[in-house]
Short mmCIF file of C-alpha atoms in Angstrom, two decimals:
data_model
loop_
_atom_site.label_atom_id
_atom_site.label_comp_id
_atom_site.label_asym_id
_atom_site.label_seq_id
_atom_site.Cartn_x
_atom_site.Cartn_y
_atom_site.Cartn_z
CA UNK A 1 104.42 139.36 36.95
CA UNK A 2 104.42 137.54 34.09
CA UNK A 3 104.69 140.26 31.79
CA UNK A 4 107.99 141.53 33.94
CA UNK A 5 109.77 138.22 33.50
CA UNK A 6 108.95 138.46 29.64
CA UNK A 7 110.72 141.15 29.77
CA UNK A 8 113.31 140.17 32.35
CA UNK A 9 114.14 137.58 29.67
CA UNK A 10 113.87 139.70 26.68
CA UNK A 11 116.97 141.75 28.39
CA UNK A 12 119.01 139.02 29.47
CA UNK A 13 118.00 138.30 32.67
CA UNK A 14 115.83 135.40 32.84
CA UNK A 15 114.59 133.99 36.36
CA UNK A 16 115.41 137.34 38.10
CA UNK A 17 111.69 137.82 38.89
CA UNK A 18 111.09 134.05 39.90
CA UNK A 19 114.17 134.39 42.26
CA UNK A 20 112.85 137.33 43.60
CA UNK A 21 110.05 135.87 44.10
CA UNK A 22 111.19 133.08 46.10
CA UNK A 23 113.77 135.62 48.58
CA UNK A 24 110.31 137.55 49.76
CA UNK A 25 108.87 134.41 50.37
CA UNK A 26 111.90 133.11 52.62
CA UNK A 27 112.26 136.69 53.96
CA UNK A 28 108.10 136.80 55.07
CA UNK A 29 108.46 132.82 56.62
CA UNK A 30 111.39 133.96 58.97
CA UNK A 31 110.02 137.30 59.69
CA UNK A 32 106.36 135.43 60.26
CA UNK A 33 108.69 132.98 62.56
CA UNK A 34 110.30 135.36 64.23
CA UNK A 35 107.04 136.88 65.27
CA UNK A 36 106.00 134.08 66.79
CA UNK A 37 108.93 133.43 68.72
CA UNK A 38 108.64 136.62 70.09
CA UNK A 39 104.93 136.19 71.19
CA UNK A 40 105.74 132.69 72.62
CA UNK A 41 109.11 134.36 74.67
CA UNK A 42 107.65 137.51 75.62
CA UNK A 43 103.57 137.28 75.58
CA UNK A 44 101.92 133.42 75.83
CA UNK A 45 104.51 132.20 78.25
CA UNK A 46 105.08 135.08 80.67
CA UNK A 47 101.40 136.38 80.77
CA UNK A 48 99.93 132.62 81.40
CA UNK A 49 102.18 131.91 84.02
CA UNK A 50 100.70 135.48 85.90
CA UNK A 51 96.97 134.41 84.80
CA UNK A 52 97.78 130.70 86.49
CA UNK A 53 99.52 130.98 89.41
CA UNK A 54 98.44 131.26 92.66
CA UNK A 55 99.89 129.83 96.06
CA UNK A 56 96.74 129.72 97.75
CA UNK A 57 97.97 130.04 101.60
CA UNK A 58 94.69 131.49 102.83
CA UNK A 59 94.50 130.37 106.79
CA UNK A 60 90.80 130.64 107.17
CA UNK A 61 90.33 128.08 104.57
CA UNK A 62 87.68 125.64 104.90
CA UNK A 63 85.94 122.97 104.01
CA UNK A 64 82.14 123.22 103.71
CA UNK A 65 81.38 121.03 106.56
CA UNK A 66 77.94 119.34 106.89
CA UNK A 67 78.43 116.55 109.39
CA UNK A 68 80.95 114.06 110.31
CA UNK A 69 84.40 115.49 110.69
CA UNK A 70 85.88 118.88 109.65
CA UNK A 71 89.44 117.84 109.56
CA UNK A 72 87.61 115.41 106.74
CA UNK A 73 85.82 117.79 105.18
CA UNK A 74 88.87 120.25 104.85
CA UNK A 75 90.71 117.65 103.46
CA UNK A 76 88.87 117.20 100.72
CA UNK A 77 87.80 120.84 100.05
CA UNK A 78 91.57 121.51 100.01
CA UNK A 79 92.14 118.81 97.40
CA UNK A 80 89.11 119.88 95.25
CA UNK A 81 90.31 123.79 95.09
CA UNK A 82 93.95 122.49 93.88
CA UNK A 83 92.61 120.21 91.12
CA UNK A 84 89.43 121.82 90.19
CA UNK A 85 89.65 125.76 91.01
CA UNK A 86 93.48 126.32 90.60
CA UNK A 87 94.50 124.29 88.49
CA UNK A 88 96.85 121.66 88.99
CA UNK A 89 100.00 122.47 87.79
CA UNK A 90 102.65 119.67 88.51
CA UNK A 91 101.76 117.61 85.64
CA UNK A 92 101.03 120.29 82.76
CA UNK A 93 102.51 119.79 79.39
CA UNK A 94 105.30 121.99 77.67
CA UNK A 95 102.92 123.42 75.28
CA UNK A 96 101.13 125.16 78.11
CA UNK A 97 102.49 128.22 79.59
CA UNK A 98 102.07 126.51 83.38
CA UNK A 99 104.38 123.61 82.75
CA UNK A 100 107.10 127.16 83.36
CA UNK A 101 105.71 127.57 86.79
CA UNK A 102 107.84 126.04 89.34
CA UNK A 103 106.68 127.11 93.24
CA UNK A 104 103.43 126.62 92.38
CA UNK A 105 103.79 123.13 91.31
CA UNK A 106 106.16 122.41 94.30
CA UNK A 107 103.60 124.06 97.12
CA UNK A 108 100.48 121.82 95.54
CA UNK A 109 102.20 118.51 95.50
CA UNK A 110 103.44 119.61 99.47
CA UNK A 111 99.85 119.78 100.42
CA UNK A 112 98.46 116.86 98.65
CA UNK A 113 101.57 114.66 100.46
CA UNK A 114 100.78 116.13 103.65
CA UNK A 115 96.90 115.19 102.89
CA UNK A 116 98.29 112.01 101.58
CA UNK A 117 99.97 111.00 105.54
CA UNK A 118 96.73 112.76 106.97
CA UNK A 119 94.20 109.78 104.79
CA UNK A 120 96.77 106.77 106.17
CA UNK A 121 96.44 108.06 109.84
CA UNK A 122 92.74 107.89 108.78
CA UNK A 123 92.36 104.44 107.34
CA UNK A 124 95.38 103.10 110.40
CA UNK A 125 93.89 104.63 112.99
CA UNK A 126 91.41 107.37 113.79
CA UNK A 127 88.64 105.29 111.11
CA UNK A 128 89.02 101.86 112.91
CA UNK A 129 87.42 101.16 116.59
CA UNK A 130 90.86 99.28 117.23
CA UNK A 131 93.60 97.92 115.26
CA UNK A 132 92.38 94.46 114.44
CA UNK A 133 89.18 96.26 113.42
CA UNK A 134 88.29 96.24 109.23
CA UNK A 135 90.15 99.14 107.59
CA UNK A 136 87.41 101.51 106.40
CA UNK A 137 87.22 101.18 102.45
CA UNK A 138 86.64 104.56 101.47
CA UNK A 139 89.53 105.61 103.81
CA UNK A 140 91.58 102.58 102.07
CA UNK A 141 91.05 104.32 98.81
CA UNK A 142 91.52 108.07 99.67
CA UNK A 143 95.04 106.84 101.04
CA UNK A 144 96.26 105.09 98.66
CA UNK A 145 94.81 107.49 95.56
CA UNK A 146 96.76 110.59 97.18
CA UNK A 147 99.41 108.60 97.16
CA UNK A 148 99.65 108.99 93.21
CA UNK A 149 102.75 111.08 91.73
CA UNK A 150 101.45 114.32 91.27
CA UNK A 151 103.50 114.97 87.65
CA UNK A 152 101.61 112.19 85.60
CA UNK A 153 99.57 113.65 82.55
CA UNK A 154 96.75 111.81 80.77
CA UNK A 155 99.85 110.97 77.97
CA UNK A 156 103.29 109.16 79.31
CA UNK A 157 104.90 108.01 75.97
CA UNK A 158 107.00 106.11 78.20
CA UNK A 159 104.55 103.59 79.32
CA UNK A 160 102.15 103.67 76.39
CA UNK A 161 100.93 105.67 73.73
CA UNK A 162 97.41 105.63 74.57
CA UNK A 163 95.80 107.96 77.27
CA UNK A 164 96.43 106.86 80.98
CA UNK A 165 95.26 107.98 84.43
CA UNK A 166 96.58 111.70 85.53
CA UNK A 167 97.47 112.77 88.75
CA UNK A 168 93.80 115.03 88.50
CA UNK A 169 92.32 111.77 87.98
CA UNK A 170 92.96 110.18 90.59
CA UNK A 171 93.17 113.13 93.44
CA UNK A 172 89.32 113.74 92.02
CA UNK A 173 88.48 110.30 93.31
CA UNK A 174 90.24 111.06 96.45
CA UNK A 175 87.97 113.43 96.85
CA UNK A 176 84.92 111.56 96.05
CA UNK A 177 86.44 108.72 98.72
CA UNK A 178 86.70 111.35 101.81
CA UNK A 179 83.24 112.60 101.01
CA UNK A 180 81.30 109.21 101.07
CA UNK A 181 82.99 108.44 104.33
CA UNK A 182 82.35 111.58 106.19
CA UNK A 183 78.65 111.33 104.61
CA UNK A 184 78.68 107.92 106.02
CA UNK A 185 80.43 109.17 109.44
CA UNK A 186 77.17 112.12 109.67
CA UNK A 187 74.83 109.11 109.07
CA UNK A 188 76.06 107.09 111.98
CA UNK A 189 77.76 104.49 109.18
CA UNK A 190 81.24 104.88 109.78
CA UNK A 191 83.33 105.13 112.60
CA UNK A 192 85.94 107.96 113.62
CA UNK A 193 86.85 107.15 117.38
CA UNK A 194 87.78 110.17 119.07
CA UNK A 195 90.53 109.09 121.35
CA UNK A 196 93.25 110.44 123.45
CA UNK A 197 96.16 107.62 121.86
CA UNK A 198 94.58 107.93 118.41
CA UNK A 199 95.45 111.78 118.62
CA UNK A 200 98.17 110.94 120.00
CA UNK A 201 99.72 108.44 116.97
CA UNK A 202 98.83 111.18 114.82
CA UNK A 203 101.05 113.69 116.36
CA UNK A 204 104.00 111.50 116.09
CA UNK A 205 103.48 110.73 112.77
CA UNK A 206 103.04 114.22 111.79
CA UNK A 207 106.22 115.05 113.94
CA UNK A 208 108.57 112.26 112.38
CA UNK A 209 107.05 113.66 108.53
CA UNK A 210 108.42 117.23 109.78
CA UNK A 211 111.47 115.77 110.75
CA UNK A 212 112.00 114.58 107.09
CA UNK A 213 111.34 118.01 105.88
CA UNK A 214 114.14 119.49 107.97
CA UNK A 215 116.89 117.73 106.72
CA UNK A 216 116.08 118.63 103.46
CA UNK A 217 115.95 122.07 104.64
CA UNK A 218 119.54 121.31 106.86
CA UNK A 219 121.13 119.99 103.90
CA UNK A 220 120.49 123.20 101.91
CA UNK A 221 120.86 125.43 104.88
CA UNK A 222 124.68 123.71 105.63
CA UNK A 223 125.79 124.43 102.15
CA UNK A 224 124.18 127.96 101.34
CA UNK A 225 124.86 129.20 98.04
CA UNK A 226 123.10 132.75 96.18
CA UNK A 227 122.81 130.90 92.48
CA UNK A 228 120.99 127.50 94.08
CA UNK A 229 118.84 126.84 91.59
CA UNK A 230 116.65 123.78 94.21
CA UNK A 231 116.11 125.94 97.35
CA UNK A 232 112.73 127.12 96.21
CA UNK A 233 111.56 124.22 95.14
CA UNK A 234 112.16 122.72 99.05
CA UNK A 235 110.86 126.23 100.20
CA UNK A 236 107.44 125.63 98.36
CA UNK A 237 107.16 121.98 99.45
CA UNK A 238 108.07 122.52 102.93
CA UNK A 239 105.17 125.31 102.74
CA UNK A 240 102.42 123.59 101.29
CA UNK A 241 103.44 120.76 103.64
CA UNK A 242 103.11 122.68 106.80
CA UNK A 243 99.92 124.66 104.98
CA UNK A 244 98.00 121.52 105.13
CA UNK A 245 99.12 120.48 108.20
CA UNK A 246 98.18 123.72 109.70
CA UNK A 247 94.26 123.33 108.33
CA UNK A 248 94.18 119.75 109.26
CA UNK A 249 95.64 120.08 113.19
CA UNK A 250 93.04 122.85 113.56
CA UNK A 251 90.22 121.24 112.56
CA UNK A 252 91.29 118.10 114.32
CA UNK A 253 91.79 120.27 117.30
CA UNK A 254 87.87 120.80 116.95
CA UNK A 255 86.71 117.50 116.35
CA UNK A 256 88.76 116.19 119.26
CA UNK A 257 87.41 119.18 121.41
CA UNK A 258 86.69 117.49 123.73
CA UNK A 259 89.92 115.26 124.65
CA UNK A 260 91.69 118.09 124.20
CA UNK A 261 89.71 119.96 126.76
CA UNK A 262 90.24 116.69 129.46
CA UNK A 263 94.06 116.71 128.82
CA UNK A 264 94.21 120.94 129.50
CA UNK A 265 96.09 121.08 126.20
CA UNK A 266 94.27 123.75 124.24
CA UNK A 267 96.58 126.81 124.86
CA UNK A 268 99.30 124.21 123.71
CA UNK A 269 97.69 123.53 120.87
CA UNK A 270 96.28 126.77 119.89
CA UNK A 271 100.32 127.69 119.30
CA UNK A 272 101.37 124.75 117.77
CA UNK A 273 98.66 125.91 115.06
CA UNK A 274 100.12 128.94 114.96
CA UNK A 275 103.85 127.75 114.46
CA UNK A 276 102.12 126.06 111.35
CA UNK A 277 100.34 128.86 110.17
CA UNK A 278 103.83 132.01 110.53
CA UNK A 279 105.48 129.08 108.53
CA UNK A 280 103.03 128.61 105.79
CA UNK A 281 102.33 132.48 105.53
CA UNK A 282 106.09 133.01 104.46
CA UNK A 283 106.21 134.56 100.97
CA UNK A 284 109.26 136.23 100.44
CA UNK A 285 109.78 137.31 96.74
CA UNK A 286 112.91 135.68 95.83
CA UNK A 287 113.94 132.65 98.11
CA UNK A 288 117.25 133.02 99.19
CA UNK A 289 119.60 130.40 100.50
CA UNK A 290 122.27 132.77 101.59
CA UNK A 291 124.20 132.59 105.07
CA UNK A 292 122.43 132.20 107.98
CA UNK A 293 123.73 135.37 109.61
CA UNK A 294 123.30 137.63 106.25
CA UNK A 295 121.65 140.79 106.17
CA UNK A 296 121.71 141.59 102.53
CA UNK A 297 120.97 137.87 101.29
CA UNK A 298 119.53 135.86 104.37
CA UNK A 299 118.22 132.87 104.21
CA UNK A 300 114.72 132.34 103.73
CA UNK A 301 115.27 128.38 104.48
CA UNK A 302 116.45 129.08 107.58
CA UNK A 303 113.56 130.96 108.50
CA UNK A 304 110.95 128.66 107.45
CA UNK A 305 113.24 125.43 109.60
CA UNK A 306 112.69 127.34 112.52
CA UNK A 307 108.62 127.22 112.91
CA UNK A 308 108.95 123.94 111.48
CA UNK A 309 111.09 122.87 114.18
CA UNK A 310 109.33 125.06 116.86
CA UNK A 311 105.63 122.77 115.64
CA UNK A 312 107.43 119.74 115.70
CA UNK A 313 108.56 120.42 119.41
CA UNK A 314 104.94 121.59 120.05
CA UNK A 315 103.90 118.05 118.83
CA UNK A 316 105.83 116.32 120.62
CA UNK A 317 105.41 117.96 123.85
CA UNK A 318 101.38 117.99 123.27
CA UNK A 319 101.57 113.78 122.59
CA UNK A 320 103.83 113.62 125.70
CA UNK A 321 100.41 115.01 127.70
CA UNK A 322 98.25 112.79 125.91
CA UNK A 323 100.20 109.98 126.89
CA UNK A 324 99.78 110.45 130.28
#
C-alpha cells in the first residue's frame, strides 16, 4: 500500500489510496451495521419471543400438595412456575427479546392479581378463627408481597441508580410465605377454619373482582373497533384472571368438601368451575374486538364476558345457599 501511494503521488494523485482507504472502511462499518440490524429485526427478536412464550392455561395444573390446604399449595405452585419455570415476562428489559411479548406479560400479571385477592381472603378470613383473631403472619406477608407491580426490574433509574427489589423478588418470597403456612397448617400450627360464611365471603369477593373485569371488557365491547391496539391486552388479563380463579375455586371446592357436601352445592359448583375453566381455555389466534354480531371479525371479548358473567352468576347463586 505504501508503495501504491508512492506512486499515486509520483503521478499526481496524492491521498487517492488513503481516501480509498477510508470509503472501504465506512462502506464495511455500515454494511457490518446493517447486518446486525437485520439479525436484531428478523432473527434475535422474533425467534426469542417463540423460544419464551408460553400462556400456560393447562387445567389439570397442580400444586404438589403434601398437607394443609391444596387451594394453598396451588397457589404457590402456580406462582413458582410463572417466576421460576416460565419466565416472568412483565418486567423484562428492552435488550431482551421478551420485553416484545405482550399477552404473555398481560395473562401472568392476571394470575398473580387474582392470587394476589386469593392471599387477602386468606390473611381476612379463611386463616383467622374469627375476625378479632391475630392475622396469620405468613398470610400477612404473602398478601401484601403479591401485591407488588409486576413490571419492576432489579434497575428503575427513576428511583435510584442502584439495584432495587424486582417483581421476581418479591413473588419468590410469596412463595416461600404460602409454603411455611401450609407447612405450619399440616403440622397442626396454623389455622384455616373451614366454614360455611368464610366460603361464603370468598365468593363475593371473587364475584365483585369479576365484576371489575367486565367493565373493562364492556367498555371495549361498546366501542368495537378492528385496529384496537388494547383489546388483547384485557383479553390476556381477563384470562389469566379467571385461570387462577378456576385452579383456586377447585381446590377450595376440595378442601371445603365437606361444607360443600352439607349445603348440596357440589353440582353447582362443579359448573361454576367449569364456566372458569371454557373461559380460561380461549385462545383464539388474533383477538378481535369486532361487532358483536360479526361473522367474519367477531369479537373474541365478547366471548370471553360471557363465561365470566355466567361464573359470576354461579357465585353468587352458590353464596346465596351458603347463606342460608
Amino acid at each position: 500500500m505504501i508503495e501504491d501511494d508512492y506512486l499515486y503521488k509520483k503521478n499526481g494523485i496524492s491521498g487517492f489510496g488513503s481516501r480509498t482507504r477510508r470509503a472501504l472502511g465506512s462502506s464495511k462499518f455500515w454494511l457490518v451495521s446493517l447486518a446486525v440490524i437485520v439479525f436484531v429485526a428478523v432473527i434475535y427478536y422474533p425467534a426469542g419471543m417463540v423460544v419464551v412464550h408460553k400462556i400456560d392455561d393447562n387445567p389439570d395444573f397442580t400444586g404438589n400438595y403434601q398437607g394443609g390446604s391444596h387451594s394453598v399449595s396451588t397457589a404457590a405452585a402456580l406462582i413458582d412456575r410463572e417466576v421460576n419455570q416460565n419466565r416472568w415476562t412483565a418486567n423484562d428489559p428492552f435488550f431482551l427479546p421478551s420485553a416484545a411479548l405482550d399477552n404473555m406479560p398481560n395473562f401472568q400479571t392476571g394470575i398473580v392479581y387474582a392470587l394476589s385477592r386469593f392471599a387477602i381472603e386468606l390473611s381476612d378470613q379463611i386463616g383467622r378463627t374469627r375476625g378479632t383473631s391475630q392475622v396469620d403472619p405468613d398470610l400477612d406477608d404473602a398478601a401484601g408481597l403479591l401485591k407488588f407491580r409486576g413490571d419492576k426490574w432489579v434497575f428503575d433509574p427513576s428511583i435510584s441508580l442502584l439495584p432495587g427489589v424486582s417483581s421476581e423478588q418479591q413473588y419468590r418470597q410469596a412463595i416461600a410465605a404460602l409454603n411455611r403456612y401450609n407447612q405450619r397448617l399440616a403440622d397442626g400450627q396454623a389455622v384455616f377454619e373451614r366454614r360455611a360464611d368464610n366460603l361464603q365471603e370468598t365468593l363475593n369477593r371473587f364475584a365483585n373482582d369479576l365484576g371489575s373485569a367486565s367493565a373493562l371488557i364492556d367498555d371495549k365491547v361498546e366501542d368495537p373497533s378492528l385496529f384496537d391496539r388494547t383489546a388483547d391486552d384485557i383479553f390476556y388479563a381477563t384470562k389469566g384472571r379467571l385461570y387462577a380463579y378456576s385452579l383456586i375455586l377447585r381446590d377450595l371446592g376440595t378442601d371445603f368438601e365437606q361444607v360443600i357436601n352439607e349445603r348440596q352445592v357440589a353440582p353447582a359448583w362443579a359448573e361454576m368451575v367449569g364456566s372458569l375453566q371454557a373461559a380460561a381455555a380461549l385462545d383464539p389466534l388474533v383477538v378481535v374486538n369486532g361487532s358483536a354480531d360479526g361473522i367474519v371479525f367477531p369479537n373474541h371479548l365478547a366471548g370471553l364476558g360471557f363465561y365470566l358473567l355466567r361464573a359470576r352468576t354461579q357465585m353468587r347463586e352458590i353464596s346465596s345457599i351458603l347463606q342460608r
